[in-house]
Backbone as JSON Lines, residues from 0, in Angstrom:
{"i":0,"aa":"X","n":[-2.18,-19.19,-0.6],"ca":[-1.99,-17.8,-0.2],"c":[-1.48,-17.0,-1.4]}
{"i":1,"aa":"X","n":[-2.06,-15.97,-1.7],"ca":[-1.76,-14.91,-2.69],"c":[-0.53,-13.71,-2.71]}
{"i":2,"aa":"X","n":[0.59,-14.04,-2.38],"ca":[1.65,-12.84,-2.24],"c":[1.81,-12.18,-3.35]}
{"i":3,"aa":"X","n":[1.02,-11.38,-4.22],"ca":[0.96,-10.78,-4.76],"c":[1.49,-9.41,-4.32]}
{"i":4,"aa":"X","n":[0.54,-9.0,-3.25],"ca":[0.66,-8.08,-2.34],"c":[2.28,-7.67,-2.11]}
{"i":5,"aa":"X","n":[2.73,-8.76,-1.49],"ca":[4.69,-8.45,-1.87],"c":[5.2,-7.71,-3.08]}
{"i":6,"aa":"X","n":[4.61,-8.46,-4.21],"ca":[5.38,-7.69,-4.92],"c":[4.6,-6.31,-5.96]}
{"i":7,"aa":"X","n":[3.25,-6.56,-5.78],"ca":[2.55,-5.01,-6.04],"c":[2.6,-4.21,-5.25]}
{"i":8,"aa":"X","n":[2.64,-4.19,-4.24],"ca":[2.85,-3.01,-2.89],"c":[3.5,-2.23,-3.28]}
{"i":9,"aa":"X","n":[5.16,-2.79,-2.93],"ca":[6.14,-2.32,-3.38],"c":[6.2,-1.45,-4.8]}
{"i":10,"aa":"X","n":[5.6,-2.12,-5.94],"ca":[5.69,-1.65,-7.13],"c":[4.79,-0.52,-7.39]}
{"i":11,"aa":"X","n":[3.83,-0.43,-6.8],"ca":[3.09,0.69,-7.04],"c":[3.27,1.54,-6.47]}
{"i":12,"aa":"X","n":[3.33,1.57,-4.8],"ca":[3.96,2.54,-4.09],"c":[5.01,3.23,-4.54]}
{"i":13,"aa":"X","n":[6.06,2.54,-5.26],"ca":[7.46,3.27,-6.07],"c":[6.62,3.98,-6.87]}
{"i":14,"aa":"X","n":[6.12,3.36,-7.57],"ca":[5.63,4.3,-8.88],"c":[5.15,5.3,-8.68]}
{"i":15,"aa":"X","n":[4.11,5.15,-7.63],"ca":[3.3,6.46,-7.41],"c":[3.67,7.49,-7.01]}
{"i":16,"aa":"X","n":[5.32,7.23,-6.71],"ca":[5.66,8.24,-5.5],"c":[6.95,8.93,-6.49]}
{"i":17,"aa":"X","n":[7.18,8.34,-7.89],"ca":[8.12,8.69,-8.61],"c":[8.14,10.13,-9.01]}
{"i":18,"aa":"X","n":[7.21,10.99,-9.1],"ca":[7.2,12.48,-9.83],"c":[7.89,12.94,-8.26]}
{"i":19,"aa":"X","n":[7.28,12.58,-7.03],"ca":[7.95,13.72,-5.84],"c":[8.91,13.26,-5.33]}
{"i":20,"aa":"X","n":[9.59,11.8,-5.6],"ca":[10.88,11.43,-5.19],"c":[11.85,12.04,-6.6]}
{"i":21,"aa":"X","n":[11.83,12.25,-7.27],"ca":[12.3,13.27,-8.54],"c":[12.68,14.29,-8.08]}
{"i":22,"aa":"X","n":[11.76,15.03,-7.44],"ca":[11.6,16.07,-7.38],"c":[12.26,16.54,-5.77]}
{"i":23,"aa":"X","n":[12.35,15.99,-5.19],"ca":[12.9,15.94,-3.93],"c":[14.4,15.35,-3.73]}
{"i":24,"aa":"X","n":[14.54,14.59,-4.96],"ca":[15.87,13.74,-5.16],"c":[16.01,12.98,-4.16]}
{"i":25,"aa":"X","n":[14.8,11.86,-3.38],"ca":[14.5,10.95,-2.32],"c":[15.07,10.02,-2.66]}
{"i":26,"aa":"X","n":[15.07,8.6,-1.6],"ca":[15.34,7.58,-1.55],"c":[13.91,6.9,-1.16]}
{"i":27,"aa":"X","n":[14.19,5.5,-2.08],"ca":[13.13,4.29,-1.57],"c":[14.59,3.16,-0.77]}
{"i":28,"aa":"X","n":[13.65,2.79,0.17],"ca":[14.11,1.38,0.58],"c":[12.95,0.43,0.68]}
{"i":29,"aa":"X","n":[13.58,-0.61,-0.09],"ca":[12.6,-1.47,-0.17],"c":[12.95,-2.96,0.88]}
{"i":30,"aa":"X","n":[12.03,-3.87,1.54],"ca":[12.72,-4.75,2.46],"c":[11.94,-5.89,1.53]}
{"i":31,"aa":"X","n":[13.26,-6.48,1.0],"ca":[13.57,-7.7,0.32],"c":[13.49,-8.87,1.2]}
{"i":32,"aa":"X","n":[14.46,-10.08,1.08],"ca":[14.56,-11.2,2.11],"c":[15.96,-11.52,1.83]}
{"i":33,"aa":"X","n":[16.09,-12.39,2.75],"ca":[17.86,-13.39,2.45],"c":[17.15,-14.33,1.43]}
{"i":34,"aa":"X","n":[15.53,-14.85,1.59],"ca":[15.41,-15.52,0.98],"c":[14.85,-15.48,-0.59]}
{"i":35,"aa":"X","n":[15.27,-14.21,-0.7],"ca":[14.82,-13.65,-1.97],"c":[16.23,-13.79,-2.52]}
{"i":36,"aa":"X","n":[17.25,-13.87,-2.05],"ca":[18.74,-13.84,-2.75],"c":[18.97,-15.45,-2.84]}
{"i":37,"aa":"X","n":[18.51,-16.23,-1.68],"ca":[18.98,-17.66,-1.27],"c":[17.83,-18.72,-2.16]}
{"i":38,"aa":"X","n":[16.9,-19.05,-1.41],"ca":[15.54,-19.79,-1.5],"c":[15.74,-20.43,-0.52]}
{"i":39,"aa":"X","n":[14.94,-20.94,0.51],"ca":[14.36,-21.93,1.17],"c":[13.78,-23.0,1.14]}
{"i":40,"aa":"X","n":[13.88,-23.85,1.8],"ca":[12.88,-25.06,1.26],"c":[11.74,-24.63,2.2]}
{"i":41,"aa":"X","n":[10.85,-25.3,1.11],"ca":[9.16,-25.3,1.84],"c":[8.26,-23.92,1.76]}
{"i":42,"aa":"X","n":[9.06,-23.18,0.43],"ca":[8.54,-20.94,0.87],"c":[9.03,-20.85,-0.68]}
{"i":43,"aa":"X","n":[8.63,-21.6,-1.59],"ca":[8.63,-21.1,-3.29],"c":[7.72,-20.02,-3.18]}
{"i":44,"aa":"X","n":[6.79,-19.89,-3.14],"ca":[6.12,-18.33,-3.21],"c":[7.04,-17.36,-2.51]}
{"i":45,"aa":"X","n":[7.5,-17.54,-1.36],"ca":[7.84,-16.18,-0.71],"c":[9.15,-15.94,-1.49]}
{"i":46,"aa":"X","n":[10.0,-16.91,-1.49],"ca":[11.27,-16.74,-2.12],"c":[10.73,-16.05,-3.5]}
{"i":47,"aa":"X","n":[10.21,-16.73,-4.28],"ca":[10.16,-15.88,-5.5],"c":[9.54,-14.44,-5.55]}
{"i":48,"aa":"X","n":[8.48,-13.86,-4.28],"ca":[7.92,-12.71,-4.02],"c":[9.3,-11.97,-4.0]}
{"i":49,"aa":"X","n":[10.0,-12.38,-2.49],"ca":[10.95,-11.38,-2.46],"c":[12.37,-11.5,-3.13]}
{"i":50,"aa":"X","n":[12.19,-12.42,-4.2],"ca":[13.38,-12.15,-5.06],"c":[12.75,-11.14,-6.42]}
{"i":51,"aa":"X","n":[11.42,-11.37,-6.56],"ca":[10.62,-10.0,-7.02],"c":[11.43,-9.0,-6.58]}
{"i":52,"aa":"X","n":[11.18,-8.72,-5.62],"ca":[11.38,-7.5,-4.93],"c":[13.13,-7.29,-4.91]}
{"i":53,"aa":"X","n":[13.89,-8.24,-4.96],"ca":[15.52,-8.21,-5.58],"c":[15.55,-7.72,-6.53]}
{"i":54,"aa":"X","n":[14.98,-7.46,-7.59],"ca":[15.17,-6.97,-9.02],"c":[14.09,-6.12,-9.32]}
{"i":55,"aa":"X","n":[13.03,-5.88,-8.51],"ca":[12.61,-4.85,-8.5],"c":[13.71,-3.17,-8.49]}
{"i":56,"aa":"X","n":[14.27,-3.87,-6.96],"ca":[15.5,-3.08,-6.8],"c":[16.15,-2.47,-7.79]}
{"i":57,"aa":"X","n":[16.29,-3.15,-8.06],"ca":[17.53,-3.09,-8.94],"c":[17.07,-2.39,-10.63]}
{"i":58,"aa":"X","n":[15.91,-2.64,-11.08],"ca":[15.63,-2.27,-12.26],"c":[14.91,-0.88,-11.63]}
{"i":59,"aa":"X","n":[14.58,-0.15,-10.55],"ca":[13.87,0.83,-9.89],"c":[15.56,1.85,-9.7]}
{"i":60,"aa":"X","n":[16.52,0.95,-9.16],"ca":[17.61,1.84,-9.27],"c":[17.92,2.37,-10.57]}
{"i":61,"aa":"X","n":[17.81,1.42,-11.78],"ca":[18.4,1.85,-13.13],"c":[17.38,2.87,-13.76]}
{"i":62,"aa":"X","n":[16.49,3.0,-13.15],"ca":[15.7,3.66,-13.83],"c":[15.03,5.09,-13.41]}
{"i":63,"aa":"X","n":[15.5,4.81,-12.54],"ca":[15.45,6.86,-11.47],"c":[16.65,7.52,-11.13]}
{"i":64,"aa":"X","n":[17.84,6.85,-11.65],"ca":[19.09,7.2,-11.25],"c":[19.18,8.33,-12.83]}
{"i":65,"aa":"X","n":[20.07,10.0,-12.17],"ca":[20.81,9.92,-10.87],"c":[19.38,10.44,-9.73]}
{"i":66,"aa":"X","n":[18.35,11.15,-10.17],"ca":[18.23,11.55,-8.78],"c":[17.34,11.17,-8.13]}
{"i":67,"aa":"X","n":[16.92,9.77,-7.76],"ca":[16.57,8.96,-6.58],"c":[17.7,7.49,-6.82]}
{"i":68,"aa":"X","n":[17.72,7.2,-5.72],"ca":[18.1,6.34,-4.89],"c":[17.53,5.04,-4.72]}
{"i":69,"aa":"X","n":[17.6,3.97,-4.53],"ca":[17.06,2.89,-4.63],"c":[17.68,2.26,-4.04]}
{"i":70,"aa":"X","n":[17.46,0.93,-2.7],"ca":[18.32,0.09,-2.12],"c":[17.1,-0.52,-1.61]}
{"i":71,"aa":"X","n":[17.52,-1.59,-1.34],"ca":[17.08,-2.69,-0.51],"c":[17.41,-3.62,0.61]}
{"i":72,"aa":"X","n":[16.74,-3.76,1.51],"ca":[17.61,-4.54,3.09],"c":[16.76,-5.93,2.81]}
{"i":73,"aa":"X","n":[17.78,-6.88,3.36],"ca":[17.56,-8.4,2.96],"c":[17.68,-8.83,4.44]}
{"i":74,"aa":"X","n":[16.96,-9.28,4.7],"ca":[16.95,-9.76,6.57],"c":[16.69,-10.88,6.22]}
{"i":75,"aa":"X","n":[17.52,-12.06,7.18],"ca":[17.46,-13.26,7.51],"c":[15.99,-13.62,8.13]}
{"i":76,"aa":"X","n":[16.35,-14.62,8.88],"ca":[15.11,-15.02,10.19],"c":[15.21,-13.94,11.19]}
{"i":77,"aa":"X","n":[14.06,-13.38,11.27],"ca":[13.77,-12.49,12.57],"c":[12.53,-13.22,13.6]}
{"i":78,"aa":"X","n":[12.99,-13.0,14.37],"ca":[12.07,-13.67,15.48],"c":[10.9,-12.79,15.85]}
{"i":79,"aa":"X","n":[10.06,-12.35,15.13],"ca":[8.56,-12.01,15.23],"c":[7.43,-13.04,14.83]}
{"i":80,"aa":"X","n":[5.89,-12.24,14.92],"ca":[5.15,-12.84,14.71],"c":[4.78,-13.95,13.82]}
{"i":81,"aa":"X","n":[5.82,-13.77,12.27],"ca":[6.0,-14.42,11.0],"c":[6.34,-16.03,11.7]}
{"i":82,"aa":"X","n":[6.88,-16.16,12.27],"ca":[7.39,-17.39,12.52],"c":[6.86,-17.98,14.22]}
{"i":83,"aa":"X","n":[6.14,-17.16,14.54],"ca":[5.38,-17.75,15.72],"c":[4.87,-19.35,15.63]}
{"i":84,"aa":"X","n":[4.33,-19.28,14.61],"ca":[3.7,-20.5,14.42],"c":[4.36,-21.89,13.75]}
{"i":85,"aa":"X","n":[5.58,-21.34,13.57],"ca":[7.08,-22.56,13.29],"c":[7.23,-23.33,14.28]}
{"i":86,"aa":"X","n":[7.67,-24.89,14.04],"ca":[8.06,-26.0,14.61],"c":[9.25,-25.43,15.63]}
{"i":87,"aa":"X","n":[9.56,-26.4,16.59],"ca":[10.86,-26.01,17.27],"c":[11.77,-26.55,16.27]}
{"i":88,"aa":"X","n":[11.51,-27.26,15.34],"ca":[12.75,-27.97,15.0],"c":[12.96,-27.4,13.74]}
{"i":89,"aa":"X","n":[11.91,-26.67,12.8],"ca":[12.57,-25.7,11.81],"c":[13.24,-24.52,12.47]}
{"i":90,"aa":"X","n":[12.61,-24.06,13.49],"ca":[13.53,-22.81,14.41],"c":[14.93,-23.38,14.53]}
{"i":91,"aa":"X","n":[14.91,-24.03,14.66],"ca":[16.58,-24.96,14.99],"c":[17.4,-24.97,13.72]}
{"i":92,"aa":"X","n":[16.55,-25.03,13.14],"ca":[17.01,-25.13,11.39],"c":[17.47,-23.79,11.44]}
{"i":93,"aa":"X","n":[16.96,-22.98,11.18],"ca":[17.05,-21.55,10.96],"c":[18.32,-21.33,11.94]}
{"i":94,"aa":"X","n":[18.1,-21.58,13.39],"ca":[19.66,-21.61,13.72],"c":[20.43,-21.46,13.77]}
{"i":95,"aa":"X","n":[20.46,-23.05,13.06],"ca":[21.79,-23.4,12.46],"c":[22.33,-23.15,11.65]}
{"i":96,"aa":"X","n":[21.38,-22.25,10.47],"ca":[21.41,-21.65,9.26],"c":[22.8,-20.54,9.37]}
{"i":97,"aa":"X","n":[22.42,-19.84,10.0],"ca":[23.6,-18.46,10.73],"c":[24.64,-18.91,11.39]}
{"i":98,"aa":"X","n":[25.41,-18.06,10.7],"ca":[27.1,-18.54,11.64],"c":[27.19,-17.88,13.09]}
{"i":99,"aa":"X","n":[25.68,-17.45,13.39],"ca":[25.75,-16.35,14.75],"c":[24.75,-17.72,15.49]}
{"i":100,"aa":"X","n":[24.54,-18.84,14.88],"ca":[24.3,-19.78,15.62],"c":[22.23,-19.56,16.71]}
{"i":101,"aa":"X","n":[21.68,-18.01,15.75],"ca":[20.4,-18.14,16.77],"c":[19.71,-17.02,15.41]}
{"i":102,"aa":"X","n":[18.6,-17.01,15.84],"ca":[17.66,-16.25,14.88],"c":[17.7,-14.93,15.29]}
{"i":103,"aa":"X","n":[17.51,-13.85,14.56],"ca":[17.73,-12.52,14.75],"c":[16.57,-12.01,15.79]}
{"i":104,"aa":"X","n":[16.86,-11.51,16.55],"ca":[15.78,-10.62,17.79],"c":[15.72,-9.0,17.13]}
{"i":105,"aa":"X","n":[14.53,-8.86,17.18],"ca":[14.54,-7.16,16.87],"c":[15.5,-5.96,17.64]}
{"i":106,"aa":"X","n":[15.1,-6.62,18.92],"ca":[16.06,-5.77,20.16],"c":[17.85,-6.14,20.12]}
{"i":107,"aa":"X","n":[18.41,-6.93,19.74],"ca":[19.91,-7.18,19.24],"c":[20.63,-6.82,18.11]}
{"i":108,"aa":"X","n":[21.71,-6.87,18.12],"ca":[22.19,-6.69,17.24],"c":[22.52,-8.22,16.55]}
{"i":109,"aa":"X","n":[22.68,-8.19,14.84],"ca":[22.47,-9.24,14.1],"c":[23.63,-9.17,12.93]}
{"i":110,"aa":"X","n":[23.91,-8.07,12.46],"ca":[24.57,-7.93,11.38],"c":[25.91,-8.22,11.45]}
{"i":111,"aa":"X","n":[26.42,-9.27,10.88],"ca":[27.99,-9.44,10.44],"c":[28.34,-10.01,9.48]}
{"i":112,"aa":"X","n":[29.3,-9.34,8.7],"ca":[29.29,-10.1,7.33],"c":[29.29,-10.04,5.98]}
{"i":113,"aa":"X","n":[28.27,-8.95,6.37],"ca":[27.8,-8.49,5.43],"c":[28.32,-7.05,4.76]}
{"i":114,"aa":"X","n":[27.93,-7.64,3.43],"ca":[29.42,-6.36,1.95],"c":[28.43,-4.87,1.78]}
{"i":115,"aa":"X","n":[28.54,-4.01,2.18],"ca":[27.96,-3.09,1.45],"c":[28.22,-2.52,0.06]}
{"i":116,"aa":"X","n":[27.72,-2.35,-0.87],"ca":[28.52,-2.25,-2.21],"c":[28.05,-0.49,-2.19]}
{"i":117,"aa":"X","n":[28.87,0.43,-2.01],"ca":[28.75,1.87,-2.36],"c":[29.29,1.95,-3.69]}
{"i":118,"aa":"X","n":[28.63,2.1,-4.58],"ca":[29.0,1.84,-6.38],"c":[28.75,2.67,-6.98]}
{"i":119,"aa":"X","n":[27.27,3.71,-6.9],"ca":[27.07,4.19,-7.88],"c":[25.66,3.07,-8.88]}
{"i":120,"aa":"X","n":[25.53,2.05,-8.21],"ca":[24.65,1.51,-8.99],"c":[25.4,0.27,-9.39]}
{"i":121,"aa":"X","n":[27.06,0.05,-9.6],"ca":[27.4,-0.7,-10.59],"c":[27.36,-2.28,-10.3]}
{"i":122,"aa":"X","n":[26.82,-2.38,-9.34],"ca":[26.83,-4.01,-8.39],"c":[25.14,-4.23,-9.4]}
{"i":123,"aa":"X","n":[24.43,-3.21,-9.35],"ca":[22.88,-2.99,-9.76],"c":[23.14,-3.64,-11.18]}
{"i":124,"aa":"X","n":[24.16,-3.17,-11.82],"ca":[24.03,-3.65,-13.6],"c":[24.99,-4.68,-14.1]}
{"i":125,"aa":"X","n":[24.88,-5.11,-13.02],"ca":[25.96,-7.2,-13.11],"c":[25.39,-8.17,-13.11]}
């Protein structure tokens, strides 16, 4: 499988959209992974796609700042279509993975834990 797409999407879409997010002083959000920060076993492509897309971030923040914006959301396991076709017993994995003990549902709430860094960028250039 070719995940290219992960990480050109993203990259071109920024780009293309750089003269009117300038100009508008917009924000991109880009949706990264946990497993773009972590890795997984058995998902070397995806992990490395969306750790692409981690430093995409981050070099897209250093480089339109101050006036666009740049951030990225890192989601765990979500229980959609992506994982339909998973074992019961990697689902179990995943799990157990979370200290919330179950895989994220779209319709729930999921988030705890987690640091927001309001910086200015400076978490971006560490």
């Amino acid at each position: 499988m070719d995940d290219g797409y992960r990480v050109k999407g993203p990259f071109f879409a920024t780009q293309a959209a750089v003269p009117e997010l300038r100009r508008s002083r917009g924000a991109v959000v880009m949706t990264a992974s946990e497993s773009g920060l972590l890795g997984n076993k058995n998902s070397a492509l995806y992990c490395t796609s969306k750790g692409a897309v981690v430093n995409m971030t981050r070099a897209f923040a250093h480089d339109l700042t101050p006036e666009v914006r740049v951030n990225a959301v890192c989601p765990g396991a979500v229980m959609t279509d992506m994982l339909g076709g998973d074992s019961p017993e990697y689902l179990e994995e995943l799990n157990n993975f979370s200290p919330m003990k179950r895989i994220a549902d779209p319709t729930q709430r999921f988030m705890t834990g987690a640091l927001l860094s309001i910086d200015g960028g400076a978490t971006a250039s560490r």
